mmCIF file of C-alpha atoms in Angstrom:
data_model
loop_
_atom_site.group_PDB
_atom_site.id
_atom_site.type_symbol
_atom_site.label_atom_id
_atom_site.label_comp_id
_atom_site.label_asym_id
_atom_site.label_seq_id
_atom_site.Cartn_x
_atom_site.Cartn_y
_atom_site.Cartn_z
ATOM 1 C CA MET X 1 -9.278 -25.082 -2.772
ATOM 2 C CA LEU X 2 -9.938 -22.975 -5.846
ATOM 3 C CA VAL X 3 -8.111 -19.637 -5.603
ATOM 4 C CA VAL X 4 -9.249 -16.970 -8.062
ATOM 5 C CA VAL X 5 -6.781 -14.107 -8.594
ATOM 6 C CA ASP X 6 -7.217 -10.653 -10.097
ATOM 7 C CA ALA X 7 -4.245 -11.118 -12.431
ATOM 8 C CA ARG X 8 -4.500 -8.012 -14.597
ATOM 9 C CA THR X 9 -1.013 -6.921 -13.538
ATOM 10 C CA VAL X 10 0.435 -10.272 -14.666
ATOM 11 C CA TYR X 11 -1.006 -9.973 -18.171
ATOM 12 C CA SER X 12 -0.484 -6.242 -18.576
ATOM 13 C CA PRO X 13 1.402 -5.205 -21.746
ATOM 14 C CA VAL X 14 4.040 -3.630 -19.474
ATOM 15 C CA ARG X 15 4.613 -5.858 -16.466
ATOM 16 C CA ARG X 16 5.762 -3.956 -13.390
ATOM 17 C CA GLY X 17 6.565 -4.975 -9.821
ATOM 18 C CA THR X 18 3.191 -6.325 -8.716
ATOM 19 C CA GLY X 19 2.823 -8.491 -11.817
ATOM 20 C CA LYS X 20 6.331 -9.916 -11.479
ATOM 21 C CA ASN X 21 5.775 -10.629 -7.795
ATOM 22 C CA LEU X 22 2.533 -12.467 -8.492
ATOM 23 C CA ILE X 23 4.258 -14.714 -10.997
ATOM 24 C CA ASP X 24 6.952 -15.726 -8.529
ATOM 25 C CA LEU X 25 4.447 -16.093 -5.678
ATOM 26 C CA TYR X 26 1.927 -18.223 -7.543
ATOM 27 C CA ARG X 27 4.528 -20.389 -9.222
ATOM 28 C CA ALA X 28 5.837 -21.192 -5.749
ATOM 29 C CA MET X 29 2.333 -21.709 -4.374
ATOM 30 C CA ALA X 30 1.307 -23.944 -7.283
ATOM 31 C CA THR X 31 4.303 -26.143 -6.507
ATOM 32 C CA LEU X 32 3.643 -26.062 -2.768
ATOM 33 C CA LYS X 33 -0.079 -26.888 -3.157
ATOM 34 C CA PRO X 34 -0.448 -29.254 -6.142
ATOM 35 C CA GLU X 35 -3.915 -30.289 -4.916
ATOM 36 C CA TRP X 36 -5.197 -26.691 -5.172
ATOM 37 C CA SER X 37 -6.389 -24.966 -8.352
ATOM 38 C CA PHE X 38 -5.513 -21.382 -9.258
ATOM 39 C CA GLN X 39 -7.405 -19.335 -11.832
ATOM 40 C CA MET X 40 -5.854 -16.113 -13.121
ATOM 41 C CA LEU X 41 -8.532 -13.704 -14.329
ATOM 42 C CA HIS X 42 -7.506 -10.877 -16.649
ATOM 43 C CA ARG X 43 -8.782 -8.662 -19.458
ATOM 44 C CA GLN X 44 -6.213 -9.314 -22.175
ATOM 45 C CA ARG X 45 -6.392 -11.798 -25.000
ATOM 46 C CA PRO X 46 -5.063 -15.230 -24.003
ATOM 47 C CA PRO X 47 -1.279 -14.698 -23.888
ATOM 48 C CA SER X 48 1.091 -16.762 -25.992
ATOM 49 C CA ASP X 49 3.770 -16.439 -23.319
ATOM 50 C CA ASP X 50 1.631 -17.365 -20.302
ATOM 51 C CA PRO X 51 4.086 -17.472 -17.370
ATOM 52 C CA PHE X 52 2.065 -20.312 -15.803
ATOM 53 C CA LYS X 53 1.845 -22.614 -18.826
ATOM 54 C CA ALA X 54 4.141 -25.197 -17.175
ATOM 55 C CA TYR X 55 1.837 -25.465 -14.129
ATOM 56 C CA SER X 56 -1.089 -27.849 -14.633
ATOM 57 C CA ASN X 57 -3.030 -26.489 -11.648
ATOM 58 C CA VAL X 58 -2.883 -22.855 -12.848
ATOM 59 C CA SER X 59 -5.157 -21.580 -15.611
ATOM 60 C CA ALA X 60 -5.562 -18.150 -17.187
ATOM 61 C CA ARG X 61 -8.963 -16.864 -18.213
ATOM 62 C CA ALA X 62 -9.788 -13.633 -20.010
ATOM 63 C CA VAL X 63 -13.108 -12.134 -18.944
ATOM 64 C CA ASP X 64 -14.457 -8.744 -19.933
ATOM 65 C CA ILE X 65 -17.389 -6.416 -19.588
ATOM 66 C CA LYS X 66 -18.729 -3.891 -22.075
ATOM 67 C CA GLY X 67 -17.218 -0.558 -21.183
ATOM 68 C CA ASP X 68 -15.496 0.037 -17.881
ATOM 69 C CA ARG X 69 -17.181 3.048 -16.359
ATOM 70 C CA TRP X 70 -16.959 3.211 -12.570
ATOM 71 C CA ASN X 71 -14.384 0.401 -12.644
ATOM 72 C CA LEU X 72 -17.082 -2.175 -13.384
ATOM 73 C CA TRP X 73 -14.584 -4.933 -14.209
ATOM 74 C CA GLU X 74 -13.221 -5.005 -10.671
ATOM 75 C CA GLN X 75 -16.462 -4.140 -8.920
ATOM 76 C CA VAL X 76 -18.848 -6.376 -10.883
ATOM 77 C CA ARG X 77 -17.227 -8.700 -13.419
ATOM 78 C CA LEU X 78 -14.457 -10.010 -11.156
ATOM 79 C CA PRO X 79 -16.623 -11.003 -8.163
ATOM 80 C CA LEU X 80 -19.295 -12.498 -10.439
ATOM 81 C CA ALA X 81 -16.667 -14.627 -12.190
ATOM 82 C CA ALA X 82 -15.341 -15.770 -8.811
ATOM 83 C CA LEU X 83 -18.846 -16.664 -7.614
ATOM 84 C CA GLN X 84 -19.807 -18.434 -10.842
ATOM 85 C CA GLY X 85 -16.562 -20.395 -10.752
ATOM 86 C CA LYS X 86 -17.274 -21.478 -7.148
ATOM 87 C CA ALA X 87 -14.062 -19.963 -5.862
ATOM 88 C CA SER X 88 -12.987 -20.862 -2.361
ATOM 89 C CA VAL X 89 -11.333 -17.467 -2.036
ATOM 90 C CA LEU X 90 -10.669 -14.383 -4.185
ATOM 91 C CA HIS X 91 -7.264 -12.685 -4.008
ATOM 92 C CA SER X 92 -7.161 -8.995 -4.946
ATOM 93 C CA PRO X 93 -3.404 -8.303 -5.019
ATOM 94 C CA ALA X 94 -3.086 -4.646 -5.997
ATOM 95 C CA ASN X 95 -4.383 -2.357 -3.224
ATOM 96 C CA THR X 96 -8.062 -2.293 -4.210
ATOM 97 C CA ALA X 97 -10.860 -4.855 -4.196
ATOM 98 C CA PRO X 98 -14.563 -5.290 -5.004
ATOM 99 C CA ALA X 99 -16.934 -3.558 -2.605
ATOM 100 C CA VAL X 100 -19.077 -6.701 -2.605
ATOM 101 C CA PRO X 101 -16.695 -9.627 -3.185
ATOM 102 C CA LEU X 102 -19.409 -12.364 -3.114
ATOM 103 C CA VAL X 103 -16.831 -14.953 -1.984
ATOM 104 C CA PRO X 104 -14.242 -14.877 0.828
ATOM 105 C CA LEU X 105 -11.713 -12.147 0.037
ATOM 106 C CA VAL X 106 -8.002 -11.710 0.730
ATOM 107 C CA MET X 107 -6.623 -8.313 -0.218
ATOM 108 C CA THR X 108 -2.990 -7.284 -0.625
ATOM 109 C CA ILE X 109 -2.221 -3.659 0.234
ATOM 110 C CA HIS X 110 1.319 -2.785 -0.789
ATOM 111 C CA ASP X 111 1.475 0.789 0.452
ATOM 112 C CA LEU X 112 -0.482 3.970 1.062
ATOM 113 C CA ILE X 113 1.611 6.096 -1.295
ATOM 114 C CA PRO X 114 -1.374 7.757 -3.058
ATOM 115 C CA LEU X 115 -2.296 9.303 0.307
ATOM 116 C CA GLU X 116 1.124 10.924 0.725
ATOM 117 C CA SER X 117 0.498 13.557 -1.942
ATOM 118 C CA ARG X 118 -1.711 16.582 -1.417
ATOM 119 C CA ASP X 119 -5.358 15.991 -0.594
ATOM 120 C CA SER X 120 -7.509 15.505 -3.682
ATOM 121 C CA ALA X 121 -10.819 13.960 -4.688
ATOM 122 C CA GLU X 122 -8.913 11.161 -6.403
ATOM 123 C CA ALA X 123 -6.878 10.363 -3.266
ATOM 124 C CA ARG X 124 -10.013 10.411 -1.105
ATOM 125 C CA ALA X 125 -11.787 8.047 -3.495
ATOM 126 C CA TRP X 126 -8.776 5.720 -3.512
ATOM 127 C CA LYS X 127 -8.668 5.714 0.284
ATOM 128 C CA ALA X 128 -12.381 4.943 0.490
ATOM 129 C CA ASN X 129 -11.911 2.009 -1.903
ATOM 130 C CA VAL X 130 -8.980 0.645 0.106
ATOM 131 C CA VAL X 131 -10.800 0.987 3.431
ATOM 132 C CA ARG X 132 -13.971 -0.578 2.052
ATOM 133 C CA GLY X 133 -12.015 -3.488 0.572
ATOM 134 C CA ALA X 134 -10.040 -4.027 3.773
ATOM 135 C CA ASN X 135 -13.251 -4.043 5.818
ATOM 136 C CA ARG X 136 -14.780 -6.651 3.499
ATOM 137 C CA ALA X 137 -11.622 -8.777 3.381
ATOM 138 C CA ARG X 138 -11.164 -11.619 5.816
ATOM 139 C CA ARG X 139 -7.396 -11.100 5.710
ATOM 140 C CA VAL X 140 -5.132 -8.281 4.477
ATOM 141 C CA ILE X 141 -1.622 -9.140 3.291
ATOM 142 C CA THR X 142 1.091 -6.482 3.250
ATOM 143 C CA PRO X 143 4.773 -6.848 2.303
ATOM 144 C CA SER X 144 6.345 -4.923 5.188
ATOM 145 C CA ALA X 145 5.936 -4.144 8.862
ATOM 146 C CA TYR X 146 6.196 -0.474 7.866
ATOM 147 C CA THR X 147 3.004 -0.692 5.785
ATOM 148 C CA GLN X 148 1.336 -2.790 8.477
ATOM 149 C CA ARG X 149 1.829 0.083 10.943
ATOM 150 C CA LEU X 150 0.392 2.584 8.475
ATOM 151 C CA LEU X 151 -2.675 0.423 7.858
ATOM 152 C CA SER X 152 -3.389 0.225 11.557
ATOM 153 C CA GLU X 153 -2.593 3.871 12.344
ATOM 154 C CA ARG X 154 -4.081 5.648 9.323
ATOM 155 C CA LEU X 155 -6.901 3.351 8.218
ATOM 156 C CA ASP X 156 -7.813 1.700 11.538
ATOM 157 C CA ILE X 157 -7.547 -1.785 10.066
ATOM 158 C CA PRO X 158 -7.452 -4.275 12.969
ATOM 159 C CA ALA X 159 -3.908 -5.533 13.512
ATOM 160 C CA GLU X 160 -5.112 -9.112 13.879
ATOM 161 C CA LYS X 161 -6.456 -9.027 10.314
ATOM 162 C CA ILE X 162 -3.109 -7.955 8.780
ATOM 163 C CA VAL X 163 -0.464 -10.492 7.751
ATOM 164 C CA VAL X 164 3.065 -9.256 6.976
ATOM 165 C CA ASN X 165 4.494 -11.337 4.158
ATOM 166 C CA HIS X 166 7.880 -10.205 2.817
ATOM 167 C CA TRP X 167 8.538 -10.739 -0.862
ATOM 168 C CA ALA X 168 11.759 -12.182 -2.245
ATOM 169 C CA GLN X 169 13.934 -11.198 -5.173
ATOM 170 C CA ASP X 170 12.740 -11.575 -8.753
ATOM 171 C CA LYS X 171 13.662 -15.159 -9.654
ATOM 172 C CA ALA X 172 14.813 -13.945 -13.059
ATOM 173 C CA CYS X 173 17.474 -11.830 -11.365
ATOM 174 C CA ARG X 174 20.803 -13.620 -11.206
ATOM 175 C CA ARG X 175 24.447 -12.670 -11.109
ATOM 176 C CA VAL X 176 25.642 -12.311 -14.724
ATOM 177 C CA THR X 177 29.381 -12.921 -15.007
ATOM 178 C CA ASP X 178 29.767 -13.145 -18.788
ATOM 179 C CA PRO X 179 31.155 -9.737 -19.852
ATOM 180 C CA ARG X 180 29.806 -10.220 -23.375
ATOM 181 C CA GLU X 181 26.244 -10.553 -22.070
ATOM 182 C CA ILE X 182 26.663 -7.408 -19.985
ATOM 183 C CA GLU X 183 28.201 -5.485 -22.885
ATOM 184 C CA ARG X 184 25.372 -6.473 -25.240
ATOM 185 C CA ALA X 185 22.738 -5.288 -22.752
ATOM 186 C CA CYS X 186 24.588 -2.047 -21.984
ATOM 187 C CA ALA X 187 24.983 -1.236 -25.676
ATOM 188 C CA ARG X 188 21.207 -1.208 -26.067
ATOM 189 C CA TYR X 189 21.034 1.658 -23.564
ATOM 190 C CA GLY X 190 23.901 3.760 -24.877
ATOM 191 C CA LEU X 191 26.760 2.553 -22.667
ATOM 192 C CA SER X 192 30.113 1.519 -24.070
ATOM 193 C CA GLY X 193 31.228 -2.027 -23.340
ATOM 194 C CA GLY X 194 33.116 -2.835 -20.166
ATOM 195 C CA GLN X 195 32.780 0.595 -18.562
ATOM 196 C CA PRO X 196 31.593 0.823 -14.915
ATOM 197 C CA TYR X 197 28.364 2.753 -14.408
ATOM 198 C CA ILE X 198 25.772 3.794 -11.843
ATOM 199 C CA PHE X 199 22.337 2.255 -12.382
ATOM 200 C CA GLY X 200 18.917 3.392 -11.200
ATOM 201 C CA PHE X 201 15.180 3.388 -11.836
ATOM 202 C CA ALA X 202 13.428 6.535 -12.954
ATOM 203 C CA ALA X 203 9.776 7.521 -13.248
ATOM 204 C CA ALA X 204 7.534 10.507 -13.735
ATOM 205 C CA ASP X 205 6.337 9.909 -10.175
ATOM 206 C CA PRO X 206 8.308 12.341 -7.954
ATOM 207 C CA ARG X 207 8.696 9.729 -5.213
ATOM 208 C CA LYS X 208 11.199 7.849 -7.390
ATOM 209 C CA ASN X 209 13.459 10.893 -6.865
ATOM 210 C CA THR X 210 14.765 10.949 -10.429
ATOM 211 C CA ALA X 211 15.734 14.625 -10.378
ATOM 212 C CA ARG X 212 17.759 14.284 -7.171
ATOM 213 C CA ILE X 213 19.600 11.235 -8.526
ATOM 214 C CA ILE X 214 20.658 13.276 -11.554
ATOM 215 C CA GLU X 215 21.617 16.248 -9.368
ATOM 216 C CA ALA X 216 23.664 14.046 -7.033
ATOM 217 C CA TRP X 217 25.508 12.437 -9.932
ATOM 218 C CA ALA X 218 26.062 15.849 -11.549
ATOM 219 C CA GLY X 219 27.682 17.035 -8.307
ATOM 220 C CA LEU X 220 30.460 14.437 -8.502
ATOM 221 C CA GLN X 221 33.942 15.499 -9.489
ATOM 222 C CA PRO X 222 34.330 15.519 -13.302
ATOM 223 C CA ALA X 223 36.794 12.624 -13.182
ATOM 224 C CA LEU X 224 34.288 10.460 -11.292
ATOM 225 C CA ARG X 225 31.443 11.394 -13.642
ATOM 226 C CA SER X 226 33.637 10.407 -16.571
ATOM 227 C CA GLN X 227 34.575 7.115 -14.923
ATOM 228 C CA PHE X 228 31.042 6.262 -13.766
ATOM 229 C CA PRO X 229 28.318 7.322 -16.225
ATOM 230 C CA LEU X 230 24.701 7.264 -15.061
ATOM 231 C CA LEU X 231 22.026 4.975 -16.530
ATOM 232 C CA LEU X 232 18.389 5.430 -15.471
ATOM 233 C CA VAL X 233 15.605 3.307 -16.980
ATOM 234 C CA GLY X 234 11.828 3.365 -16.638
ATOM 235 C CA LEU X 235 10.800 6.780 -17.994
ATOM 236 C CA GLN X 236 7.870 6.975 -20.374
ATOM 237 C CA GLU X 237 6.940 9.899 -22.606
ATOM 238 C CA PRO X 238 6.414 12.774 -22.015
ATOM 239 C CA ALA X 239 8.434 12.409 -18.810
ATOM 240 C CA LEU X 240 11.404 10.965 -20.718
ATOM 241 C CA THR X 241 11.821 14.059 -22.881
ATOM 242 C CA GLN X 242 11.214 16.388 -19.941
ATOM 243 C CA MET X 243 13.818 14.664 -17.779
ATOM 244 C CA ARG X 244 16.355 14.663 -20.621
ATOM 245 C CA HIS X 245 15.949 18.441 -20.856
ATOM 246 C CA TYR X 246 16.427 18.655 -17.104
ATOM 247 C CA ALA X 247 19.571 16.530 -17.257
ATOM 248 C CA GLU X 248 20.990 18.705 -20.040
ATOM 249 C CA ASN X 249 20.615 21.741 -17.791
ATOM 250 C CA VAL X 250 21.991 20.079 -14.645
ATOM 251 C CA ALA X 251 24.797 18.106 -16.333
ATOM 252 C CA PRO X 252 25.445 19.722 -19.726
ATOM 253 C CA GLY X 253 28.615 17.714 -20.274
ATOM 254 C CA GLY X 254 26.699 14.480 -20.863
ATOM 255 C CA GLY X 255 27.660 11.130 -19.394
ATOM 256 C CA TRP X 256 24.078 10.357 -18.388
ATOM 257 C CA HIS X 257 21.727 7.986 -20.206
ATOM 258 C CA LEU X 258 17.955 8.090 -19.685
ATOM 259 C CA SER X 259 15.791 5.369 -21.172
ATOM 260 C CA ALA X 260 12.267 3.989 -21.246
ATOM 261 C CA PHE X 261 11.449 0.656 -19.638
ATOM 262 C CA ALA X 262 14.261 -1.848 -19.915
ATOM 263 C CA ALA X 263 13.350 -5.231 -21.341
ATOM 264 C CA GLU X 264 12.906 -7.861 -18.629
ATOM 265 C CA GLU X 265 15.556 -10.060 -20.199
ATOM 266 C CA ASP X 266 18.094 -7.209 -19.960
ATOM 267 C CA MET X 267 17.634 -6.535 -16.254
ATOM 268 C CA PRO X 268 19.992 -9.189 -14.800
ATOM 269 C CA ALA X 269 22.858 -8.044 -17.011
ATOM 270 C CA LEU X 270 22.200 -4.335 -16.438
ATOM 271 C CA MET X 271 22.050 -4.841 -12.682
ATOM 272 C CA SER X 272 25.084 -7.166 -12.574
ATOM 273 C CA GLY X 273 27.237 -4.858 -14.667
ATOM 274 C CA ALA X 274 26.557 -1.799 -12.520
ATOM 275 C CA THR X 275 28.993 -0.612 -9.868
ATOM 276 C CA MET X 276 25.996 0.271 -7.721
ATOM 277 C CA LEU X 277 22.230 0.612 -7.706
ATOM 278 C CA CYS X 278 21.249 4.149 -6.696
ATOM 279 C CA TYR X 279 17.726 3.810 -5.297
ATOM 280 C CA PRO X 280 16.916 6.750 -2.979
ATOM 281 C CA SER X 281 13.135 6.443 -3.314
ATOM 282 C CA LEU X 282 11.096 8.813 -1.186
ATOM 283 C CA SER X 283 8.586 6.107 -0.288
ATOM 284 C CA GLU X 284 8.205 2.349 -0.812
ATOM 285 C CA GLY X 285 5.924 -0.314 0.558
ATOM 286 C CA PHE X 286 8.732 -2.830 0.162
ATOM 287 C CA GLY X 287 11.581 -2.028 -2.273
ATOM 288 C CA LEU X 288 12.095 -5.131 -4.404
ATOM 289 C CA PRO X 289 14.965 -3.662 -6.505
ATOM 290 C CA VAL X 290 17.141 -3.734 -3.372
ATOM 291 C CA LEU X 291 16.857 -7.528 -3.177
ATOM 292 C CA ASP X 292 17.273 -7.875 -6.937
ATOM 293 C CA ALA X 293 20.543 -5.939 -6.688
ATOM 294 C CA PHE X 294 21.750 -8.152 -3.847
ATOM 295 C CA ALA X 295 20.994 -11.223 -5.976
ATOM 296 C CA CYS X 296 23.101 -9.748 -8.783
ATOM 297 C CA GLY X 297 26.010 -8.951 -6.456
ATOM 298 C CA THR X 298 25.466 -5.219 -6.885
ATOM 299 C CA VAL X 299 26.061 -2.685 -4.110
ATOM 300 C CA VAL X 300 23.048 -0.575 -3.102
ATOM 301 C CA VAL X 301 22.616 3.054 -2.077
ATOM 302 C CA THR X 302 19.054 3.514 -0.826
ATOM 303 C CA SER X 303 16.877 5.518 1.551
ATOM 304 C CA ASN X 304 16.847 5.466 5.325
ATOM 305 C CA THR X 305 13.071 5.965 5.371
ATOM 306 C CA THR X 306 9.803 3.999 4.970
ATOM 307 C CA SER X 307 10.243 0.256 4.308
ATOM 308 C CA LEU X 308 13.706 0.384 2.752
ATOM 309 C CA PRO X 309 15.803 -0.075 5.933
ATOM 310 C CA GLU X 310 13.575 -3.069 6.775
ATOM 311 C CA VAL X 311 14.557 -4.692 3.470
ATOM 312 C CA ALA X 312 18.182 -3.573 3.176
ATOM 313 C CA GLY X 313 19.290 -4.122 6.773
ATOM 314 C CA ASP X 314 23.022 -3.450 7.144
ATOM 315 C CA ALA X 315 23.778 -4.553 3.565
ATOM 316 C CA ALA X 316 23.369 -1.126 1.911
ATOM 317 C CA ILE X 317 24.368 2.505 2.336
ATOM 318 C CA LEU X 318 21.305 4.303 3.726
ATOM 319 C CA VAL X 319 20.839 8.025 3.054
ATOM 320 C CA ASN X 320 18.295 10.780 3.543
ATOM 321 C CA PRO X 321 16.532 10.728 0.142
ATOM 322 C CA ALA X 322 15.657 14.426 0.368
ATOM 323 C CA ASP X 323 19.325 15.434 0.739
ATOM 324 C CA VAL X 324 21.127 15.632 -2.617
ATOM 325 C CA SER X 325 24.509 16.084 -0.943
ATOM 326 C CA ALA X 326 23.970 12.895 1.105
ATOM 327 C CA ILE X 327 23.121 10.921 -2.027
ATOM 328 C CA ARG X 328 26.178 12.354 -3.805
ATOM 329 C CA ALA X 329 28.465 11.515 -0.878
ATOM 330 C CA ALA X 330 27.196 7.928 -0.777
ATOM 331 C CA ILE X 331 27.739 7.494 -4.511
ATOM 332 C CA GLU X 332 31.273 8.832 -4.175
ATOM 333 C CA GLN X 333 31.995 6.624 -1.164
ATOM 334 C CA VAL X 334 30.914 3.445 -2.948
ATOM 335 C CA ALA X 335 32.605 4.390 -6.214
ATOM 336 C CA THR X 336 36.009 5.011 -4.615
ATOM 337 C CA ASP X 337 36.213 2.310 -1.938
ATOM 338 C CA ASP X 338 36.866 -1.196 -3.265
ATOM 339 C CA GLY X 339 36.888 -2.702 0.228
ATOM 340 C CA LEU X 340 33.507 -1.193 1.067
ATOM 341 C CA ARG X 341 32.009 -2.618 -2.113
ATOM 342 C CA ASP X 342 33.363 -6.076 -1.278
ATOM 343 C CA ARG X 343 31.926 -5.936 2.251
ATOM 344 C CA LEU X 344 28.525 -4.736 1.100
ATOM 345 C CA ARG X 345 28.392 -7.326 -1.676
ATOM 346 C CA THR X 346 28.966 -10.090 0.890
ATOM 347 C CA ARG X 347 26.378 -8.645 3.246
ATOM 348 C CA GLY X 348 23.903 -8.423 0.368
ATOM 349 C CA TYR X 349 24.191 -12.141 -0.362
ATOM 350 C CA GLU X 350 23.757 -12.856 3.356
ATOM 351 C CA ARG X 351 20.747 -10.553 3.599
ATOM 352 C CA LEU X 352 18.994 -12.464 0.814
ATOM 353 C CA GLN X 353 18.766 -15.534 3.044
ATOM 354 C CA ALA X 354 16.043 -13.798 5.070
ATOM 355 C CA PHE X 355 13.768 -13.657 1.998
ATOM 356 C CA SER X 356 12.479 -16.576 -0.084
ATOM 357 C CA TRP X 357 9.489 -17.253 -2.325
ATOM 358 C CA ASP X 358 8.975 -20.623 -0.642
ATOM 359 C CA ARG X 359 8.465 -18.924 2.730
ATOM 360 C CA CYS X 360 6.340 -16.231 1.094
ATOM 361 C CA ALA X 361 4.170 -18.882 -0.606
ATOM 362 C CA ARG X 362 3.686 -20.800 2.654
ATOM 363 C CA THR X 363 2.511 -17.667 4.443
ATOM 364 C CA ALA X 364 0.222 -16.692 1.557
ATOM 365 C CA ALA X 365 -1.255 -20.187 1.332
ATOM 366 C CA ALA X 366 -1.960 -20.300 5.066
ATOM 367 C CA THR X 367 -3.614 -16.870 4.818
ATOM 368 C CA LEU X 368 -5.799 -17.856 1.846
ATOM 369 C CA GLU X 369 -6.805 -21.092 3.560
ATOM 370 C CA ALA X 370 -7.708 -19.315 6.797
ATOM 371 C CA ALA X 371 -9.822 -16.798 4.882
ATOM 372 C CA ALA X 372 -11.608 -19.548 2.957
#
């Protein structure tokens, strides 16, 4: 088997969830299937920090095309490279795929979030691309039963073609117990050493619910706000400046810290040092930060909608993400109840046992092999 992967998200200058997941998945699959070959196609220069350099059956290859009008790299260059390389199967892991794949295709569809906003030409074009790719694919992988239902109900993708394959936590996420490591990471984001804090992920995208997180925290009693400052990471300009202005109006007394993307190496310490992860996203196809928090021994407040209850189970406080008062009450409950935190921390570790990259790799490998 030669598996060719659209690995642009792995070699992106800023690696987000899909890229991190692919690294963990294909490292596990390369170990599981040493007789297979995996080729990671991307558009960047050959990376000096290739995450697969220790795996002899995984290679990275930069291929390009002059210009990129009409998404020609994905639609033309990628399938041609797969055909020329005599790929057994092509894996398109980020919601879209070539209209004419030229070789057997497996497509991963994480969510249908772009269709949740108001109707637009861009959303219609995205939907058409997803539907076309899913129709061409021999198998469609999705990370949650929630998204599987949406694919069947909204896009009429045959249920027998869809494979639910839950992710696992980021392997880089671990429980950090050294207070000096936590203090060094916190200092880089404006927090004083040793102080408890509430941690979360922010974005310009409204579904990440950044404004409501700030409002909920601002609604805490002043003593609690002073005891538990708020740290949100992930905002890029101009959204970072805009959200800072918003926070100044909602919580003029300070105590909040808004930052751009946190360095990957800082994430375990930032997560481990937090009293809780506040993650009331309006919509997720999976919700990987919930598992990452569990791995770090951090209590989670998250949404009772979309895929998040499927991931969190009974190991988190679930709230209506559209209700600021519900988010605030959950934050206050976790912050003031030591026993609750201990119980949820234990449940989080137990919940992790239902998710593993080995199981995920076995399901993915069986799906790729069936498609080939």
